[in-house]
Coordinates of C-alpha atoms and ligand atoms in Angstrom, one line a residue:
X1139 CA 28.2 -1.6 -9.2
X1140 CA 24.6 -0.3 -8.7
X1141 CA 23.2 -0.5 -5.1
X1142 CA 19.5 -0.9 -5.0
X1143 CA 19.2 -0.1 -1.3
X1144 CA 19.9 3.5 -0.4
X1145 CA 18.7 6.0 2.2
X1146 CA 16.3 8.5 0.7
X1147 CA 18.1 11.2 2.7
X1148 CA 21.3 10.5 0.7
X1149 CA 19.8 10.8 -2.8
X1150 CA 18.5 14.2 -4.1
X1151 CA 16.8 12.6 -7.1
X1152 CA 16.0 8.8 -6.9
X1153 CA 13.9 9.0 -10.0
X1154 CA 16.9 9.5 -12.3
X1155 CA 18.4 6.2 -10.8
X1156 CA 15.1 4.4 -11.4
X1157 CA 15.0 5.7 -15.0
X1158 CA 18.4 4.3 -15.7
X1159 CA 17.5 1.0 -14.1
X1160 CA 14.3 0.8 -16.0
X1161 CA 16.1 1.3 -19.3
X1162 CA 19.1 -0.9 -18.6
X1163 CA 18.3 -3.4 -15.8
X1164 CA 14.5 -3.7 -15.1
X1165 CA 15.1 -7.0 -13.3
X1166 CA 18.4 -6.6 -11.5
X1167 CA 20.3 -8.9 -9.1
X1168 CA 22.1 -6.7 -6.5
X1169 CA 25.0 -8.9 -5.5
X1170 CA 26.2 -6.7 -2.6
X1171 CA 22.8 -6.7 -0.9
X1172 CA 21.8 -10.2 -2.2
X1173 CA 18.4 -8.9 -3.4
X1174 CA 16.5 -8.7 -6.7
X1175 CA 15.2 -5.3 -7.6
X1176 CA 12.3 -5.0 -9.9
X1177 CA 11.7 -1.7 -11.7
X1178 CA 9.1 -2.2 -14.5
X1179 CA 5.4 -1.8 -14.0
X1180 CA 4.4 -5.1 -15.5
X1181 CA 6.9 -7.1 -13.5
X1182 CA 6.0 -5.4 -10.2
X1183 CA 2.4 -6.2 -10.8
X1184 CA 3.0 -9.8 -11.7
X1185 CA 5.0 -10.3 -8.5
X1186 CA 2.6 -8.4 -6.2
X1187 CA -0.3 -10.4 -7.6
X1188 CA 1.4 -13.8 -7.2
X1189 CA 1.0 -15.3 -3.8
X1190 CA 4.1 -17.5 -4.3
X1191 CA 5.9 -14.3 -3.4
X1192 CA 5.5 -13.9 0.4
X1193 CA 6.0 -11.1 2.9
X1194 CA 9.4 -11.6 4.5
X1195 CA 9.5 -12.5 8.2
X1196 CA 10.6 -9.7 10.5
X1197 CA 12.3 -10.7 13.8
X1198 CA 12.5 -14.5 13.3
X1199 CA 12.8 -16.4 16.6
X1200 CA 12.4 -13.0 18.3
X1201 CA 16.1 -12.2 17.7
X1202 CA 15.3 -8.6 18.4
X1203 CA 14.1 -9.5 21.9
X1204 CA 10.7 -7.8 21.8
X1205 CA 8.6 -8.2 24.9
X1206 CA 5.2 -10.1 25.0
X1207 CA 3.0 -7.3 23.7
X1208 CA 5.3 -6.0 21.1
X1209 CA 5.8 -9.5 19.8
X1210 CA 2.0 -10.1 19.8
X1211 CA 1.5 -7.0 17.7
X1212 CA 4.2 -7.8 15.2
X1213 CA 3.1 -11.4 14.8
X1214 CA -0.6 -10.6 14.0
X1215 CA -0.4 -7.7 11.6
X1216 CA -2.1 -8.3 8.3
X1217 CA 0.5 -6.2 6.6
X1218 CA 3.2 -8.8 7.6
X1219 CA 1.4 -12.1 7.4
X1220 CA 1.0 -14.8 4.7
X1221 CA -1.4 -17.6 3.9
X1222 CA -4.4 -18.4 6.1
X1223 CA -3.1 -16.1 8.9
X1224 CA -3.2 -13.3 6.4
X1225 CA -6.7 -14.2 5.3
X1226 CA -8.0 -14.0 8.9
X1227 CA -6.1 -10.9 9.9
X1228 CA -7.0 -9.1 6.7
X1229 CA -10.7 -9.8 7.3
X1230 CA -10.3 -8.5 10.9
X1231 CA -8.5 -5.3 9.7
X1232 CA -11.2 -4.7 7.1
X1233 CA -14.0 -5.2 9.6
X1234 CA -12.3 -2.7 12.0
X1235 CA -11.8 -0.3 9.1
X1236 CA -15.5 -0.5 8.1
X1237 CA -16.5 0.4 11.6
X1238 CA -14.7 3.7 11.6
X1239 CA -17.1 6.6 12.0
X1240 CA -16.7 9.7 10.0
X1241 CA -15.1 12.6 11.8
X1242 CA -14.8 16.3 11.2
X1243 CA -11.3 16.5 9.6
X1244 CA -11.5 20.3 9.3
X1245 CA -12.0 20.7 13.0
X1246 CA -8.9 18.6 13.7
X1247 CA -6.6 20.3 11.2
X1248 CA -7.8 23.8 12.2
X1249 CA -6.9 23.0 15.8
X1250 CA -3.5 21.7 14.8
X1251 CA -2.8 24.8 12.8
X1252 CA -4.0 27.1 15.6
X1253 CA -1.9 25.3 18.2
X1254 CA 1.3 25.4 16.1
X1255 CA 1.2 28.6 14.1
X1256 CA 3.9 31.1 15.2
X1257 CA 3.7 34.5 13.5
X1258 CA 2.1 33.1 10.3
X1259 CA 4.8 30.3 10.1
X1260 CA 4.3 26.6 10.6
X1261 CA 6.2 23.4 10.0
X1262 CA 3.6 21.5 7.9
X1263 CA 5.3 18.2 8.5
X1264 CA 5.7 18.2 12.3
X1265 CA 2.6 20.2 13.1
X1266 CA 0.0 18.6 10.7
X1267 CA 1.3 15.7 8.7
X1268 CA 2.7 13.7 11.6
X1269 CA -0.5 14.2 13.7
X1270 CA -3.6 14.4 11.4
X1271 CA -3.8 10.9 9.9
X1272 CA -3.4 9.1 13.2
X1273 CA -5.7 11.5 15.1
X1274 CA -8.4 11.0 12.4
X1275 CA -8.1 7.2 12.8
X1276 CA -8.1 7.4 16.6
X1277 CA -11.1 9.7 16.7
X1278 CA -13.0 7.6 14.2
X1279 CA -12.9 4.8 16.7
X1280 CA -14.0 7.2 19.5
X1281 CA -10.8 7.1 21.6
X1282 CA -10.8 9.4 24.6
X1283 CA -8.7 12.6 24.4
X1284 CA -6.1 11.3 26.8
X1285 CA -5.6 8.1 24.8
X1286 CA -5.4 10.1 21.5
X1287 CA -2.7 12.3 23.1
X1288 CA -0.7 9.3 24.4
X1289 CA -0.8 7.3 21.2
X1290 CA -0.3 10.2 18.8
X1291 CA 2.7 11.3 20.9
X1292 CA 4.4 7.9 20.9
X1293 CA 3.5 6.7 17.4
X1294 CA 6.5 8.2 15.6
X1295 CA 9.0 6.0 17.6
X1296 CA 6.6 3.1 17.9
X1297 CA 6.3 2.6 14.1
X1298 CA 9.9 1.5 14.1
X1299 CA 8.4 -1.9 15.1
X1300 CA 8.0 -2.4 11.3
X1301 CA 11.8 -2.0 10.6
X1302 CA 13.5 -5.2 9.5
X1303 CA 16.5 -4.1 11.6
X1304 CA 16.2 -2.2 14.8
X1305 CA 18.7 -0.5 17.1
X1306 CA 18.8 -1.4 20.8
X1307 CA 17.3 2.0 21.6
X1308 CA 14.4 1.4 19.2
X1309 CA 13.7 -2.0 20.8
X1310 CA 13.8 -0.5 24.3
X1311 CA 11.3 2.2 23.3
X1312 CA 9.0 -0.3 21.5
X1313 CA 9.0 -2.6 24.6
X1314 CA 8.4 0.3 26.9
X1315 CA 5.3 1.7 25.2
X1316 CA 3.8 -1.5 23.7
X1317 CA 2.4 -2.7 27.0
X1318 CA 0.5 0.5 27.6
X1319 CA -0.7 0.9 23.9
X1320 CA -1.8 -2.7 24.0
X1321 CA -3.8 -2.3 27.2
X1322 CA -5.4 1.0 26.2
X1323 CA -6.5 -0.4 22.8
X1324 CA -7.8 -3.7 24.3
X1325 CA -9.8 -1.8 26.9
X1326 CA -11.3 0.6 24.4
X1327 CA -12.2 -2.1 22.0
X1328 CA -14.2 -3.9 24.6
X1329 CA -16.4 -0.7 25.0
X1330 CA -17.3 -0.6 21.3
X1331 CA -20.7 -1.9 20.2
X1332 CA -19.4 -3.8 17.2
X1333 CA -16.6 -5.7 19.1
X1334 CA -18.5 -8.7 20.3
X1335 CA -20.2 -9.4 17.0
X1336 CA -16.9 -9.1 15.3
X1337 CA -15.3 -11.7 17.6
X1338 CA -18.2 -14.1 17.2
X1339 CA -18.3 -13.7 13.4
X1340 CA -14.6 -14.5 13.1
X1341 CA -14.7 -17.3 15.7
X1342 CA -17.6 -19.1 13.9
X1343 CA -16.3 -18.5 10.4
X1344 CA -12.8 -19.9 11.1
X1345 CA -13.5 -22.2 14.1
X1346 CA -11.1 -20.4 16.4
X1347 CA -11.7 -19.6 20.0
X1348 CA -12.4 -16.0 20.9
X1349 CA -9.4 -16.0 23.2
X1350 CA -7.2 -16.5 20.2
X1351 CA -8.9 -13.8 18.1
X1352 CA -8.7 -11.0 20.7
X1353 CA -4.9 -10.4 20.2
X1354 CA -5.3 -10.3 16.4
X1355 CA -8.0 -7.7 16.7
X1356 CA -6.1 -5.6 19.2
X1357 CA -2.9 -5.8 17.1
X1358 CA -4.6 -4.9 13.9
X1359 CA -6.3 -1.9 15.4
X1360 CA -2.8 -0.8 16.5
X1361 CA -1.7 -1.7 12.9
X1362 CA -4.1 0.9 11.5
X1363 CA -2.4 3.6 13.6
X1364 CA 1.0 2.3 12.5
X1365 CA 0.1 2.2 8.8
X1366 CA -1.5 5.6 8.8
X1367 CA 1.5 7.3 10.3
X1368 CA 4.4 7.3 7.8
X1369 CA 2.5 7.0 4.5
X1370 CA -0.2 9.4 5.6
X1371 CA 2.5 11.9 6.6
X1372 CA 4.3 11.5 3.3
X1373 CA 1.2 11.9 1.2
X1374 CA 0.3 15.2 2.9
X1375 CA 3.8 16.5 2.6
X1376 CA 4.6 15.5 -1.0
X1377 CA 1.2 16.6 -2.2
X1378 CA 1.7 20.1 -0.7
X1379 CA 5.1 20.4 -2.4
X1380 CA 3.7 19.4 -5.8
X1381 CA 0.6 21.5 -5.5
X1382 CA 2.7 24.6 -4.6
X1383 CA 5.2 24.0 -7.4
X1384 CA 2.5 23.3 -10.0
X1385 CA -0.1 25.8 -8.7
X1386 CA -2.9 23.3 -8.9
X1387 CA -5.1 24.5 -6.0
X1388 CA -7.9 26.5 -7.5
X1389 CA -10.7 24.1 -6.4
X1390 CA -11.2 20.9 -4.4
X1391 CA -11.3 18.7 -7.5
X1392 CA -8.0 20.1 -8.7
X1393 CA -6.5 19.3 -5.3
X1394 CA -7.8 15.7 -5.4
X1395 CA -6.4 15.2 -8.9
X1396 CA -3.1 16.6 -7.7
X1397 CA -3.0 14.2 -4.8
X1398 CA -3.6 11.2 -7.1
X1399 CA -0.9 12.4 -9.5
X1400 CA 1.5 13.0 -6.6
X1401 CA 0.9 9.4 -5.5
X1402 CA 2.2 8.4 -8.9
X1403 CA 4.8 11.0 -9.5
X1404 CA 6.4 11.6 -6.0
X1405 CA 5.0 8.8 -3.7
X1406 CA 5.6 8.6 0.0
X1407 CA 6.3 4.8 -0.3
X1408 CA 9.0 3.9 -2.8
X1409 CA 9.3 0.1 -2.4
X1410 CA 8.1 -3.0 -0.6
X1411 CA 9.6 -6.5 -0.3
X1412 CA 8.9 -10.1 -0.9
X1413 CA 10.6 -13.5 -0.6
X1414 CA 10.1 -16.1 -3.4
X1415 CA 8.4 -19.2 -2.0
X1416 CA 9.4 -21.2 -5.2
X1417 CA 11.5 -20.7 -8.3
X1418 CA 10.1 -18.2 -10.8
X1419 CA 11.1 -16.9 -14.2
X1420 CA 10.8 -13.2 -15.1
X1421 CA 11.9 -12.9 -18.7
X1422 CA 15.4 -14.5 -18.8
X1423 CA 16.0 -14.1 -15.1
X1424 CA 15.5 -17.0 -12.7
X1425 CA 14.4 -15.9 -9.2
X1426 CA 15.2 -18.8 -7.0
X1427 CA 13.2 -20.1 -4.0
X1428 CA 14.0 -18.0 -0.9
X1429 CA 15.5 -15.1 -2.9
X1430 CA 14.7 -11.6 -1.6
X1431 CA 13.0 -9.1 -3.8
X1432 CA 12.7 -5.4 -3.7
X1433 CA 9.6 -4.2 -5.7
X1434 CA 10.3 -0.6 -6.7
X1435 CA 6.8 0.9 -6.8
X1436 CA 8.1 4.4 -7.4
X1437 CA 9.9 3.3 -10.5
X1438 CA 6.9 1.3 -11.8
X1439 CA 4.9 4.6 -11.5
X1440 CA 7.2 6.2 -14.0
X1441 CA 7.4 3.4 -16.4
X1442 CA 6.9 5.0 -19.9
X1443 CA 5.3 1.8 -21.1
X1444 CA 2.4 2.3 -18.7
X1445 CA 2.3 6.1 -18.3
X1446 CA 2.7 8.3 -21.3
X1447 CA 5.2 11.1 -20.8
X1448 CA 5.8 9.6 -17.4
X1449 CA 8.4 12.1 -16.1
X1450 CA 6.0 15.0 -16.3
X1451 CA 3.5 15.9 -13.6
X1452 CA 0.1 15.9 -15.2
X1453 CA -3.0 16.0 -13.1
X1454 CA -5.2 15.4 -16.2
X1455 CA -3.4 12.1 -17.3
X1456 CA -6.1 9.5 -17.8
X1457 CA -4.6 6.6 -15.9
X1458 CA -3.0 8.3 -12.9
X1459 CA -5.1 6.2 -10.6
X1460 CA -3.3 3.1 -11.8
X1461 CA -0.2 4.0 -9.8
X1462 CA 1.2 1.2 -7.6
X1463 CA 1.8 3.3 -4.5
X1464 CA -0.9 1.4 -2.4
X1465 CA 0.3 -1.9 -3.8
X1466 CA -1.9 -4.3 -5.7
X1467 CA -3.1 -7.9 -5.2
X1468 CA -3.7 -9.6 -1.8
X1469 CA -1.8 -7.0 0.2
X1470 CA -3.4 -4.0 -1.5
X1471 CA -3.7 -1.1 1.1
X1472 CA -7.2 -1.1 2.5
X1473 CA -7.1 2.6 3.1
X1474 CA -6.5 3.8 -0.4
X1475 CA -9.7 5.9 -0.7
X1476 CA -9.6 6.9 2.9
X1477 CA -6.1 8.3 2.5
X1478 CA -6.9 10.3 -0.7
X1479 CA -10.0 11.7 0.9
X1480 CA -8.1 12.7 4.1
X1481 CA -5.4 14.4 2.1
X1482 CA -7.9 16.2 -0.2
X1483 CA -9.9 17.5 2.8
X1484 CA -6.8 18.7 4.6
X1485 CA -5.2 20.4 1.7
X1486 CA -8.4 22.0 0.5
X1487 CA -8.9 23.3 4.0
X1488 CA -5.4 24.9 3.9
X1489 CA -5.8 26.5 0.4
X1490 CA -9.4 27.5 1.0
X1491 CA -8.9 29.0 4.4
X1492 CA -5.6 30.8 3.7
X1493 CA -5.2 33.1 0.7
X1494 CA -1.4 33.1 0.5
X1495 CA 0.7 30.0 1.2
X1496 CA 4.4 30.3 0.6
X1497 CA 7.1 27.8 1.0
X1498 CA 10.0 29.0 3.2
X1499 CA 12.7 26.6 2.2
X1500 CA 14.3 25.6 -1.0
X1501 CA 16.1 22.5 0.0
X1502 CA 13.9 19.8 1.4
X1503 CA 15.7 17.1 3.5
X1504 CA 14.3 13.6 3.6
X1505 CA 14.2 11.0 6.4
X1506 CA 17.0 8.4 6.4
X1507 CA 14.7 5.6 5.3
X1508 CA 15.0 3.0 2.5
X1509 CA 11.4 2.4 1.8
X1510 CA 9.8 5.8 2.2
X1511 CA 10.5 9.3 0.9
X1512 CA 9.4 11.6 3.7
X1513 CA 10.3 15.3 4.0
X1514 CA 11.7 16.1 7.5
X1515 CA 10.3 19.6 7.6
X1516 CA 8.4 21.9 5.3
X1517 CA 8.2 25.4 6.7
X1518 CA 5.5 27.5 5.1
X1519 CA 4.0 30.9 5.8
X1520 CA 0.2 31.1 5.7
X1521 CA -1.8 34.3 5.7
X1522 CA -5.4 35.1 5.0
Ligands
HEM447 C1 -0.8 7.6 1.7 C2 -1.2 6.7 2.5 C3 -0.9 5.2 2.3 C4 -0.1 4.6 1.5 C5 0.8 5.1 0.4 C6 -0.1 3.2 1.8 C7 0.6 2.1 1.2 C8 0.4 0.8 1.4 C9 1.1 -0.3 0.7 C10 2.1 -0.1 -0.4 C11 0.6 -1.4 1.2 C12 1.0 -2.8 0.7 C13 2.3 -3.3 1.1 C14 2.7 -4.6 0.3 O1 1.9 -5.1 -0.5 O2 3.8 -5.0 0.6 C15 -0.3 -1.1 2.3 C16 -0.9 -2.0 3.0 C17 -1.8 -1.7 4.1 N1 -2.2 -0.5 4.4 FE1 -1.7 1.3 3.6 N2 -1.0 3.0 2.9 C18 -1.4 4.3 3.2 C19 -2.3 4.6 4.2 C20 -2.9 3.7 5.1 C21 -3.8 4.0 6.2 C22 -4.2 5.4 6.5 C23 -4.1 2.8 6.7 C24 -5.0 2.6 7.9 C25 -5.8 3.4 8.4 C26 -3.5 1.7 6.0 C27 -3.6 0.4 6.3 C28 -3.0 -0.6 5.5 C29 -3.1 -2.0 5.9 C30 -3.8 -2.6 7.1 C31 -2.3 -2.7 5.0 C32 -2.1 -4.2 4.9 C33 -3.0 -4.9 4.0 C34 -2.6 -6.3 4.0 O3 -1.4 -6.6 4.0 O4 -3.5 -7.2 4.0 N3 -2.7 2.3 5.0 N4 -0.4 0.3 2.4

């Protein structure tokens, strides 16, 4: 029997599994895990674009025993909400996002490299990928150095707040830091010039008191840190691996094309989930109300009906940009262009600044996660 849910750390090549499923069972009921898995491009798109498929609830009735602030954050994230609540929180997240100032990415990455380089060797994942995206977001909102240090240090464990199931240790850590993160972000927001007008705008537009809007704004700013961490880390890691193995680093445009093709070919995020709010037919399969669904984005990205010669890495392919790695429809990632820009600047800095970049390991290990394929370490040597 095929299991649709596996840890990326356990599978050397998930793409061969997706290929078999695409050919034999593109819409598959996994009886063991009681979940539908959707592998083809068109079916993934039709589910993601249909608001009858909702985001599943994490932590119903606070069964995970999160404290006040952690619960506040989880309840208000646009990424996890549906219906009118989603409309409001998405608008808030977009307003926050549009108020980010541009920052000098080169300055941040060069500092990270300088701080972590030991005799020409550096672990790209731990020294750069886990730090750069979240620092760029924090600095774009003008957070003080001390707050940047605190949040970027805690974020790796704090992002576990998004897991459908959490261990007791994870819950303890989340509860421990959420109070401080929440208060740091709330205080900083109130010092920003756009904050009051944002509150008034949302309050008037949706007839909600400002008191009720504040936690949604605080939570969604924290949400931007959370969202930037895993996926941002994975994009910087997987792109470096592909660029090195395909030698596509001769100029900045080639780097950008490589990143977009990496998003299709070897994406950081492999799947996302939905719950059916009513009965729905896909071909001959009947998805019933309340059924769980796994949307396998990384498989859709290699669907030969959508991408010609899908199993080959080709930065010149015309429709690479149509990959589903950032989702599509109402919950489409709002940082698609930001993430590609950030990765392009960072990787171009690396290849432009250093003449020789060599990978020092031939067996990449991945994090034990179901939804994301994230290298644990990538040791490289860099020399100019
Ligand atoms: C490589 C980088 C990234 C990838 C691959 C990625 C991927 C995704 C995906 C797949 C979704 C939709 C999930 C779904 O429909 O179930 C999403 C939503 C979202 N992303 Fe990203 N993301 C990335 C970076 C970022 C960054 C840097 C930020 C913030 C600074 C961000 C903010 C968001 C937000 C707020 C949502 C929720 C939108 C909504 O549900 O209304 N993402 N992202």
